[in-house]
């Protein structure tokens, strides 16, 4: 049998449709003619190898769900060889095996290692099975998983073992979803839909990426159909989406299948600027052809003399049935445990498992030969797939210009100061691709300079508007989609700007990045991408004129719940501290930083050196020093600082000396939860120098007071000595004083709280009219003027 016939005969459940054979024959001829393969026989040998590797990896996947060992001689398993409690997203993982092998095959046929991205992270068993068989495992897995019976048995028993170490961390380098232990993985994929938003922004020119997408996730998230808006040959590499169209979610058919399947989807994609290719998703050769045909199609389109943007981006639709190659395929049962019974105690399930494993079995000699045929990295002088560029981003450290410091005592917008410094940063780093994620209002958020230089990216620029074909500002009224553009650009320089209230829509995407990066740090594999700031402005206190939907500090509270060394939250109080904070963010790697910035004009309170010191310590003093005072006001936020200063001035006129301090970064002051965070927070000595124990304190918080009290527990001497004011979920169509009054955060409320913790009589520090207003009985307007 010649190599072509050998491949064409298929293997196990994998067969080759007539249209696939025709397409692959033409592909092989082109590859041979171009010299990318030694000859047709070499190409067909790789194609046949892909069938065998797929079958064996599918066998490993079902063993990972059900079994504690695998017999590499093909003998059936006994009842005692099965797990008491089988677990796994089996059907989707089975579908991912031929898809991932198709990616390996495309690389081997062309001598080019592309990146890969998998949106359906719960299908990790497919990647781990293939990697264990090929030997391309992560550093954490090396020496533990290989294709020996012992190495595969460790893989099987580690899967859903729930093992935990003494520090409370997972004790095995294998989880239920893609993780840092998964060679080549770049994110968990636990939040479905985000891969579809990010893939087009990932590769740099000259790089290639294959993004495996889910038909279930197609329903999850608007924005993946906007990829043709953003792709430009001038600054983007080729990105090929491959949808695994298996037709089922967990409990029912997907909407795509209900509407009409692959042909309905293809028509929908055409309307959105894609050029769909429908292939057999059960056949690695068909999907490899789809990947290569998609790249050829895009390259030819861009090279055409009459080409105009938007490019019609390729989109591979891989039709299959959920759980192909195993009992239960095409049913709801395929999602998790397709056998319907546990082979350990159910004889019928055990017989079905063994029969299917037998159909997938590949003898050791054939498997070794198949893996060798695809492992041509050395001969082609290309990296292995685990070393693809997107998995190892480490751009050079950016040049960080010194801010143009504002004079203390003057007035200005902190967002305008941030805009000026960011522009200087962009100019100083022309080699870094820039992405600004913008839901809509960059100019009204006082970043008009950045917009004028970087411009909205559009396909057809409008005259007289800040738009350009190659604009770096990704704008759409979809917070997740624009944040994805910045988070995906890990080789470059990024910024996300949003209203504070609406940044909450980004939280799932942000958290996916945070937890993946933090897990990498825990494993000693700290990623090297430049930190990404999320600037939230038009915030709770200055958005008083809008309804309460626009008044929400939850994004900072939520991100403070994550590990503060990776998820930073900063509250600059003026232009200088905003510029210093942003500069510090860009000096770091593998962090997301939520920077809460006021856009309205305010007083400049810190000069340049003081702003740098504030960022360095996470806190600092504005007026007075704690050692000389009877009470300490602690402001977290710009509007809070102004009210604290008013309260201090009022009390000073009554003979009470108080100081006002600022907490810029609450996470620096928290009780650390592990050794990594402990290296990030202030020591006890440094903390006590800023906040002496036993001193009465009133905290004025941008956020709700309760979560901030929890974060700042080290400052809290109990309710008798510490009070916290902040957003208490009250608002409406108000002005700024009204917003402060509604949430009991005015200077007068701060004075009243100070009296409670310092032991002063309320009547001695506030007159009757102001006490009446504070108590909710008088006129709020009586608090507008501060006087003795």
Coordinates of C-alpha atoms in Angstrom, one line a residue, residues 258-734:
X258 CA -31.4 24.7 16.1
X259 CA -31.3 27.5 13.4
X260 CA -29.9 25.3 10.7
X261 CA -26.4 24.1 11.4
X262 CA -23.1 24.8 9.6
X263 CA -24.7 26.4 6.5
X264 CA -26.8 28.8 8.6
X265 CA -23.7 29.7 10.5
X266 CA -21.7 30.2 7.3
X267 CA -24.3 32.6 6.0
X268 CA -24.3 34.6 9.3
X269 CA -20.5 34.8 9.1
X270 CA -20.6 36.1 5.5
X271 CA -22.9 38.9 6.6
X272 CA -20.3 39.9 9.2
X273 CA -17.4 40.0 6.9
X274 CA -15.9 36.5 7.2
X275 CA -15.2 33.9 4.5
X276 CA -16.3 30.6 6.0
X277 CA -14.8 27.2 5.2
X278 CA -16.8 24.1 6.2
X279 CA -14.7 21.0 6.9
X280 CA -15.1 17.6 8.5
X281 CA -14.5 18.1 12.2
X282 CA -13.9 14.4 12.8
X283 CA -10.9 14.3 10.5
X284 CA -7.5 16.0 11.4
X285 CA -6.6 16.1 7.7
X286 CA -9.7 18.1 6.9
X287 CA -9.1 20.6 9.7
X288 CA -5.4 21.0 8.8
X289 CA -6.5 21.7 5.2
X290 CA -8.9 24.2 6.6
X291 CA -6.2 26.0 8.6
X292 CA -3.8 26.2 5.6
X293 CA -6.5 27.1 3.1
X294 CA -7.7 29.9 5.4
X295 CA -4.2 31.4 5.6
X296 CA -3.7 31.1 1.8
X297 CA -7.1 32.7 1.2
X298 CA -6.4 35.7 3.5
X299 CA -2.9 36.2 2.1
X300 CA -4.2 36.2 -1.4
X301 CA -7.0 38.6 -0.6
X302 CA -4.7 41.2 1.0
X303 CA -2.2 40.9 -2.0
X304 CA -4.9 41.5 -4.6
X305 CA -4.5 44.8 -6.5
X306 CA -8.1 45.9 -5.7
X307 CA -7.9 45.0 -2.0
X308 CA -9.7 47.3 0.4
X309 CA -10.4 46.9 4.1
X310 CA -12.2 45.2 5.8
X311 CA -10.4 42.0 4.8
X312 CA -12.8 39.0 4.6
X313 CA -11.3 37.0 7.4
X314 CA -11.3 33.2 7.1
X315 CA -13.4 31.1 9.5
X316 CA -13.2 27.3 9.7
X317 CA -16.3 25.5 10.7
X318 CA -15.5 22.0 11.8
X319 CA -18.7 19.9 11.8
X320 CA -18.7 17.0 14.1
X321 CA -20.8 15.2 16.7
X322 CA -20.2 15.7 20.4
X323 CA -18.1 12.8 21.8
X324 CA -17.3 11.4 18.3
X325 CA -15.4 8.1 18.6
X326 CA -17.1 6.9 21.9
X327 CA -20.5 5.6 23.0
X328 CA -23.1 8.3 23.6
X329 CA -21.8 10.5 20.8
X330 CA -24.2 13.1 19.6
X331 CA -26.3 13.0 22.8
X332 CA -26.5 15.2 25.9
X333 CA -24.8 12.4 27.8
X334 CA -21.6 13.0 25.7
X335 CA -20.9 16.3 27.6
X336 CA -19.7 14.7 30.8
X337 CA -20.0 10.9 31.4
X338 CA -21.2 9.4 28.1
X339 CA -21.4 5.8 29.1
X340 CA -24.4 6.3 31.4
X341 CA -22.9 4.1 34.0
X342 CA -19.6 3.6 35.9
X343 CA -17.5 0.8 34.4
X344 CA -16.1 0.0 37.9
X345 CA -19.6 -1.4 38.9
X346 CA -21.5 -1.6 35.7
X347 CA -20.6 -4.5 33.4
X348 CA -22.4 -3.1 30.3
X349 CA -20.6 0.2 30.7
X350 CA -17.3 -1.6 31.1
X351 CA -17.9 -3.7 28.0
X352 CA -18.8 -0.5 26.0
X353 CA -15.7 1.2 27.3
X354 CA -13.4 -1.7 26.4
X355 CA -14.9 -2.1 22.9
X356 CA -14.5 1.6 22.1
X357 CA -10.9 1.6 23.5
X358 CA -10.1 -1.3 21.3
X359 CA -11.4 0.6 18.2
X360 CA -9.1 3.5 19.1
X361 CA -6.1 1.4 20.0
X362 CA -2.8 2.1 18.2
X363 CA 0.1 -0.4 18.6
X364 CA 3.2 1.0 20.2
X365 CA 5.4 0.7 17.1
X366 CA 2.8 2.5 14.9
X367 CA 2.3 5.2 17.6
X368 CA 6.1 5.8 17.8
X369 CA 6.3 6.1 14.1
X370 CA 3.4 8.5 13.9
X371 CA 4.8 10.8 16.6
X372 CA 8.2 10.7 14.9
X373 CA 6.6 11.7 11.6
X374 CA 5.1 14.8 13.1
X375 CA 8.0 15.7 15.4
X376 CA 10.1 17.3 12.6
X377 CA 10.9 20.5 14.6
X378 CA 14.6 19.9 14.5
X379 CA 14.8 19.3 10.8
X380 CA 12.7 22.4 10.2
X381 CA 14.5 24.5 12.8
X382 CA 11.2 25.6 14.4
X383 CA 10.2 25.6 18.1
X384 CA 7.9 23.0 19.6
X385 CA 4.3 24.0 20.0
X386 CA 4.6 24.6 23.8
X387 CA 7.1 27.4 22.9
X388 CA 4.8 29.3 20.5
X389 CA 5.3 33.0 20.6
X390 CA 2.1 33.9 22.3
X391 CA 2.8 31.7 25.3
X392 CA 6.1 33.4 26.1
X393 CA 5.6 37.2 25.6
X394 CA 8.3 39.3 27.1
X395 CA 8.6 42.6 25.4
X396 CA 11.5 44.9 26.3
X397 CA 11.0 47.1 29.3
X398 CA 9.4 50.4 28.0
X399 CA 11.0 53.8 28.3
X400 CA 9.2 55.6 31.1
X401 CA 9.3 59.3 30.7
X402 CA 9.3 61.6 33.7
X403 CA 5.9 63.2 34.1
X404 CA 5.6 67.0 33.7
X405 CA 4.7 67.6 37.3
X406 CA 2.0 70.2 38.1
X407 CA 2.6 72.9 40.7
X408 CA 1.0 72.2 44.1
X409 CA -1.9 74.5 44.8
X410 CA -3.0 74.7 41.2
X411 CA -6.1 73.2 39.6
X412 CA -6.5 70.6 36.9
X413 CA -8.0 67.3 35.8
X414 CA -6.2 64.2 36.9
X415 CA -7.4 62.5 33.7
X416 CA -5.9 65.2 31.6
X417 CA -2.6 64.8 33.4
X418 CA -2.8 61.0 32.8
X419 CA -3.6 61.7 29.1
X420 CA -0.5 63.9 28.7
X421 CA 1.8 61.3 30.3
X422 CA 0.4 58.4 28.3
X423 CA 1.0 60.3 25.1
X424 CA 4.7 60.8 26.2
X425 CA 4.9 57.1 26.9
X426 CA 3.6 56.2 23.4
X427 CA 6.0 58.6 21.8
X428 CA 8.9 57.1 23.8
X429 CA 8.1 53.5 22.7
X430 CA 7.5 53.4 19.0
X431 CA 8.4 49.7 18.8
X432 CA 5.5 48.6 21.0
X433 CA 2.1 48.0 19.3
X434 CA -0.5 50.1 21.1
X435 CA -4.1 49.0 21.9
X436 CA -6.5 51.3 23.8
X437 CA -9.7 49.6 24.7
X438 CA -12.5 52.3 24.7
X439 CA -16.2 51.6 25.1
X440 CA -17.1 55.0 23.7
X441 CA -16.0 58.3 25.4
X442 CA -12.3 58.7 25.3
X443 CA -12.4 62.4 24.5
X444 CA -15.1 63.3 27.1
X445 CA -13.1 61.3 29.6
X446 CA -10.3 63.9 29.1
X447 CA -8.1 61.7 26.9
X448 CA -8.4 63.8 23.8
X449 CA -4.7 63.9 23.2
X450 CA -4.4 60.2 23.1
X451 CA -7.4 60.0 20.8
X452 CA -6.0 62.6 18.4
X453 CA -2.7 60.8 18.1
X454 CA -3.9 57.2 18.1
X455 CA -7.4 57.4 16.6
X456 CA -10.3 55.1 16.4
X457 CA -9.7 52.1 14.2
X458 CA -12.3 51.9 11.5
X459 CA -12.6 50.4 8.1
X460 CA -13.9 53.6 6.4
X461 CA -12.6 56.8 8.2
X462 CA -14.9 59.8 8.4
X463 CA -13.4 63.1 7.4
X464 CA -12.7 65.5 10.2
X465 CA -13.0 62.8 12.9
X466 CA -10.3 61.1 14.8
X467 CA -10.5 57.9 12.8
X468 CA -8.0 55.9 10.8
X469 CA -7.6 52.6 9.1
X470 CA -4.6 51.8 11.4
X471 CA -5.9 53.5 14.5
X472 CA -4.9 52.0 17.8
X473 CA -8.1 52.8 19.7
X474 CA -10.5 49.9 19.6
X475 CA -13.9 51.4 20.2
X476 CA -17.2 49.6 20.5
X477 CA -20.1 49.9 22.9
X478 CA -19.2 46.6 24.4
X479 CA -16.9 46.6 27.4
X480 CA -15.7 43.0 27.1
X481 CA -14.8 43.4 23.5
X482 CA -12.7 46.5 23.9
X483 CA -11.0 45.2 27.0
X484 CA -10.1 42.0 25.2
X485 CA -8.2 44.0 22.6
X486 CA -5.9 45.4 25.2
X487 CA -5.5 42.2 27.2
X488 CA -4.8 40.1 24.1
X489 CA -2.0 42.5 23.0
X490 CA 0.6 41.0 25.3
X491 CA 3.5 41.9 23.1
X492 CA 2.7 45.6 23.3
X493 CA 1.5 48.6 25.3
X494 CA -2.1 48.7 26.4
X495 CA -4.7 50.8 28.2
X496 CA -8.3 50.3 29.0
X497 CA -10.5 53.3 29.8
X498 CA -14.1 53.0 31.0
X499 CA -16.8 54.6 33.2
X500 CA -16.3 53.1 36.6
X501 CA -19.8 51.7 36.8
X502 CA -19.7 50.0 33.4
X503 CA -16.2 48.5 34.0
X504 CA -18.1 45.8 35.9
X505 CA -19.0 44.3 32.6
X506 CA -15.3 43.5 32.1
X507 CA -14.9 41.7 35.5
X508 CA -15.1 38.1 34.2
X509 CA -12.5 38.8 31.5
X510 CA -10.2 40.6 33.9
X511 CA -10.5 37.9 36.5
X512 CA -9.6 35.2 33.9
X513 CA -6.3 37.1 33.2
X514 CA -5.6 37.7 36.9
X515 CA -6.0 34.2 38.1
X516 CA -4.1 32.6 35.2
X517 CA -1.1 35.0 35.7
X518 CA -1.2 34.5 39.5
X519 CA -1.2 30.7 39.1
X520 CA 1.9 31.1 36.8
X521 CA 3.6 33.0 39.5
X522 CA 2.8 30.4 42.1
X523 CA 4.5 27.8 39.9
X524 CA 7.6 30.0 39.4
X525 CA 6.6 30.8 35.8
X526 CA 5.9 34.5 36.1
X527 CA 4.8 35.8 32.7
X528 CA 6.6 38.7 31.1
X529 CA 3.9 40.8 29.5
X530 CA 3.7 44.5 30.5
X531 CA 1.1 45.4 33.1
X532 CA -2.3 46.5 31.8
X533 CA -4.0 49.5 33.5
X534 CA -7.8 49.8 33.5
X535 CA -8.5 53.4 34.1
X536 CA -12.0 53.9 35.5
X537 CA -13.3 57.5 35.5
X538 CA -16.6 59.4 35.3
X539 CA -16.8 57.6 38.6
X540 CA -19.3 57.1 41.3
X541 CA -18.8 60.5 43.0
X542 CA -18.5 62.7 39.9
X543 CA -21.2 60.9 38.0
X544 CA -23.8 62.3 40.4
X545 CA -25.9 63.9 37.6
X546 CA -26.7 60.5 36.2
X547 CA -28.9 57.8 37.8
X548 CA -27.6 55.2 40.3
X549 CA -26.8 52.8 37.5
X550 CA -23.8 55.2 36.8
X551 CA -22.8 55.3 40.5
X552 CA -21.1 52.0 41.3
X553 CA -17.6 51.4 42.9
X554 CA -17.9 47.6 42.7
X555 CA -15.1 47.1 40.2
X556 CA -12.4 48.2 42.7
X557 CA -14.0 46.3 45.5
X558 CA -14.1 43.1 43.4
X559 CA -10.5 43.4 42.2
X560 CA -9.3 44.0 45.7
X561 CA -10.6 40.6 46.5
X562 CA -8.0 39.1 44.2
X563 CA -4.3 38.8 45.1
X564 CA -3.0 42.3 45.4
X565 CA 0.4 41.6 43.8
X566 CA -1.3 40.7 40.5
X567 CA -4.6 42.6 40.8
X568 CA -3.8 46.2 41.8
X569 CA -6.4 48.9 42.7
X570 CA -5.1 52.5 43.0
X571 CA -6.9 55.7 44.0
X572 CA -4.8 58.7 42.9
X573 CA -6.0 62.0 44.3
X574 CA -4.6 64.5 41.8
X575 CA -2.9 64.8 38.4
X576 CA 0.6 64.2 39.8
X577 CA -0.4 61.1 41.7
X578 CA -2.3 59.8 38.7
X579 CA 0.7 60.2 36.4
X580 CA 3.0 58.6 39.0
X581 CA 0.6 55.7 39.5
X582 CA 0.3 55.0 35.8
X583 CA 4.1 55.2 35.4
X584 CA 4.5 52.7 38.2
X585 CA 2.0 50.3 36.6
X586 CA 3.9 50.3 33.3
X587 CA 7.1 49.5 35.1
X588 CA 5.7 46.2 36.2
X589 CA 4.9 42.9 34.5
X590 CA 2.0 40.5 34.6
X591 CA -0.3 42.7 36.6
X592 CA -3.7 44.2 36.0
X593 CA -4.2 47.6 37.7
X594 CA -7.5 49.3 38.2
X595 CA -6.8 53.0 38.5
X596 CA -9.7 55.1 39.7
X597 CA -9.2 58.6 38.4
X598 CA -11.3 61.8 38.6
X599 CA -11.9 63.7 35.4
X600 CA -13.2 67.0 36.9
X601 CA -10.8 69.7 37.9
X602 CA -9.4 69.4 41.4
X603 CA -6.5 70.8 43.4
X604 CA -3.0 69.5 42.9
X605 CA -2.0 68.2 46.4
X606 CA 1.3 66.3 45.8
X607 CA 4.4 67.5 44.1
X608 CA 6.5 65.2 41.9
X609 CA 8.7 63.6 44.7
X610 CA 5.8 63.3 47.0
X611 CA 3.7 61.6 44.3
X612 CA 6.4 59.1 43.6
X613 CA 6.8 58.4 47.4
X614 CA 3.0 58.0 47.7
X615 CA 3.0 55.4 44.9
X616 CA 6.1 53.6 46.3
X617 CA 4.6 53.2 49.8
X618 CA 0.9 53.0 48.8
X619 CA 0.1 55.8 51.3
X620 CA 1.3 59.1 52.5
X621 CA 0.4 62.3 54.4
X622 CA -1.2 65.5 53.0
X623 CA -1.6 67.6 56.1
X624 CA -0.1 67.2 59.6
X625 CA 1.7 64.2 60.9
X626 CA 0.1 61.5 63.0
X627 CA 2.6 61.8 65.9
X628 CA 1.4 65.4 66.7
X629 CA -2.3 64.8 66.3
X630 CA -5.2 63.5 68.3
X631 CA -7.0 62.0 65.2
X632 CA -6.1 60.8 61.7
X633 CA -8.4 61.2 58.7
X634 CA -7.6 58.6 56.1
X635 CA -8.8 59.5 52.6
X636 CA -9.1 56.9 49.8
X637 CA -10.1 58.8 46.7
X638 CA -9.9 62.4 45.4
X639 CA -13.3 63.6 46.6
X640 CA -12.8 61.9 49.9
X641 CA -9.5 63.8 50.4
X642 CA -11.2 67.1 49.8
X643 CA -13.9 66.4 52.5
X644 CA -11.2 65.2 54.9
X645 CA -9.3 68.4 54.5
X646 CA -12.5 70.4 55.1
X647 CA -13.1 68.4 58.2
X648 CA -9.6 69.0 59.4
X649 CA -9.8 72.7 58.9
X650 CA -13.1 72.9 60.7
X651 CA -11.7 71.0 63.7
X652 CA -8.5 73.0 63.7
X653 CA -10.5 76.2 64.2
X654 CA -12.0 74.5 67.3
X655 CA -8.5 73.6 68.7
X656 CA -8.4 69.9 67.6
X657 CA -5.2 69.1 65.7
X658 CA -5.8 66.3 63.2
X659 CA -3.8 65.0 60.3
X660 CA -5.0 63.9 56.8
X661 CA -3.4 60.9 55.1
X662 CA -4.1 59.3 51.8
X663 CA -4.2 55.6 51.0
X664 CA -3.4 55.3 47.3
X665 CA -3.2 51.5 47.1
X666 CA -5.1 49.7 49.8
X667 CA -3.8 46.3 48.7
X668 CA -0.3 47.4 49.9
X669 CA -1.6 47.7 53.5
X670 CA -3.6 44.5 53.7
X671 CA -2.9 41.3 55.7
X672 CA -1.0 39.2 53.2
X673 CA -2.6 35.8 52.3
X674 CA 0.6 34.1 51.1
X675 CA 4.3 34.6 50.6
X676 CA 3.9 36.3 47.2
X677 CA 1.5 38.8 48.5
X678 CA 3.6 39.3 51.6
X679 CA 6.5 40.5 49.5
X680 CA 4.2 43.1 48.0
X681 CA 2.6 44.6 51.1
X682 CA 4.2 47.0 53.6
X683 CA 6.0 45.7 56.6
X684 CA 4.5 46.3 60.1
X685 CA 7.2 48.9 60.8
X686 CA 6.5 50.8 57.6
X687 CA 2.8 50.6 58.2
X688 CA 3.0 51.8 61.8
X689 CA 5.1 54.7 60.8
X690 CA 2.3 55.9 58.6
X691 CA -0.6 54.8 60.8
X692 CA 0.5 54.6 64.5
X693 CA -1.5 52.0 66.5
X694 CA -4.1 53.3 68.9
X695 CA -4.6 56.7 67.1
X696 CA -8.4 57.3 66.5
X697 CA -9.1 57.2 62.8
X698 CA -11.9 58.1 60.4
X699 CA -11.7 56.5 56.9
X700 CA -13.3 58.3 54.0
X701 CA -13.7 55.7 51.3
X702 CA -14.4 55.9 47.5
X703 CA -15.8 52.4 47.8
X704 CA -18.4 51.0 50.2
X705 CA -16.9 51.2 53.7
X706 CA -17.3 47.6 54.8
X707 CA -15.0 46.0 52.1
X708 CA -12.4 48.7 52.7
X709 CA -12.4 48.1 56.4
X710 CA -11.7 44.4 55.7
X711 CA -8.8 45.3 53.4
X712 CA -7.4 47.8 55.9
X713 CA -7.8 45.6 58.9
X714 CA -4.3 46.4 60.0
X715 CA -5.3 50.0 60.5
X716 CA -8.5 49.2 62.4
X717 CA -8.4 49.3 66.2
X718 CA -12.0 48.4 66.5
X719 CA -15.3 50.4 66.2
X720 CA -14.6 52.4 69.3
X721 CA -11.4 53.9 67.7
X722 CA -12.1 53.5 63.9
X723 CA -15.0 54.6 61.8
X724 CA -15.4 54.3 58.0
X725 CA -17.5 56.4 55.7
X726 CA -18.2 55.6 52.0
X727 CA -20.7 54.7 49.4
X728 CA -23.8 53.2 51.0
X729 CA -25.6 52.4 47.8
X730 CA -27.6 55.6 47.6
X731 CA -27.8 57.9 44.7
X732 CA -29.9 59.2 41.8
X733 CA -29.9 62.4 39.7
X734 CA -28.0 64.6 42.1

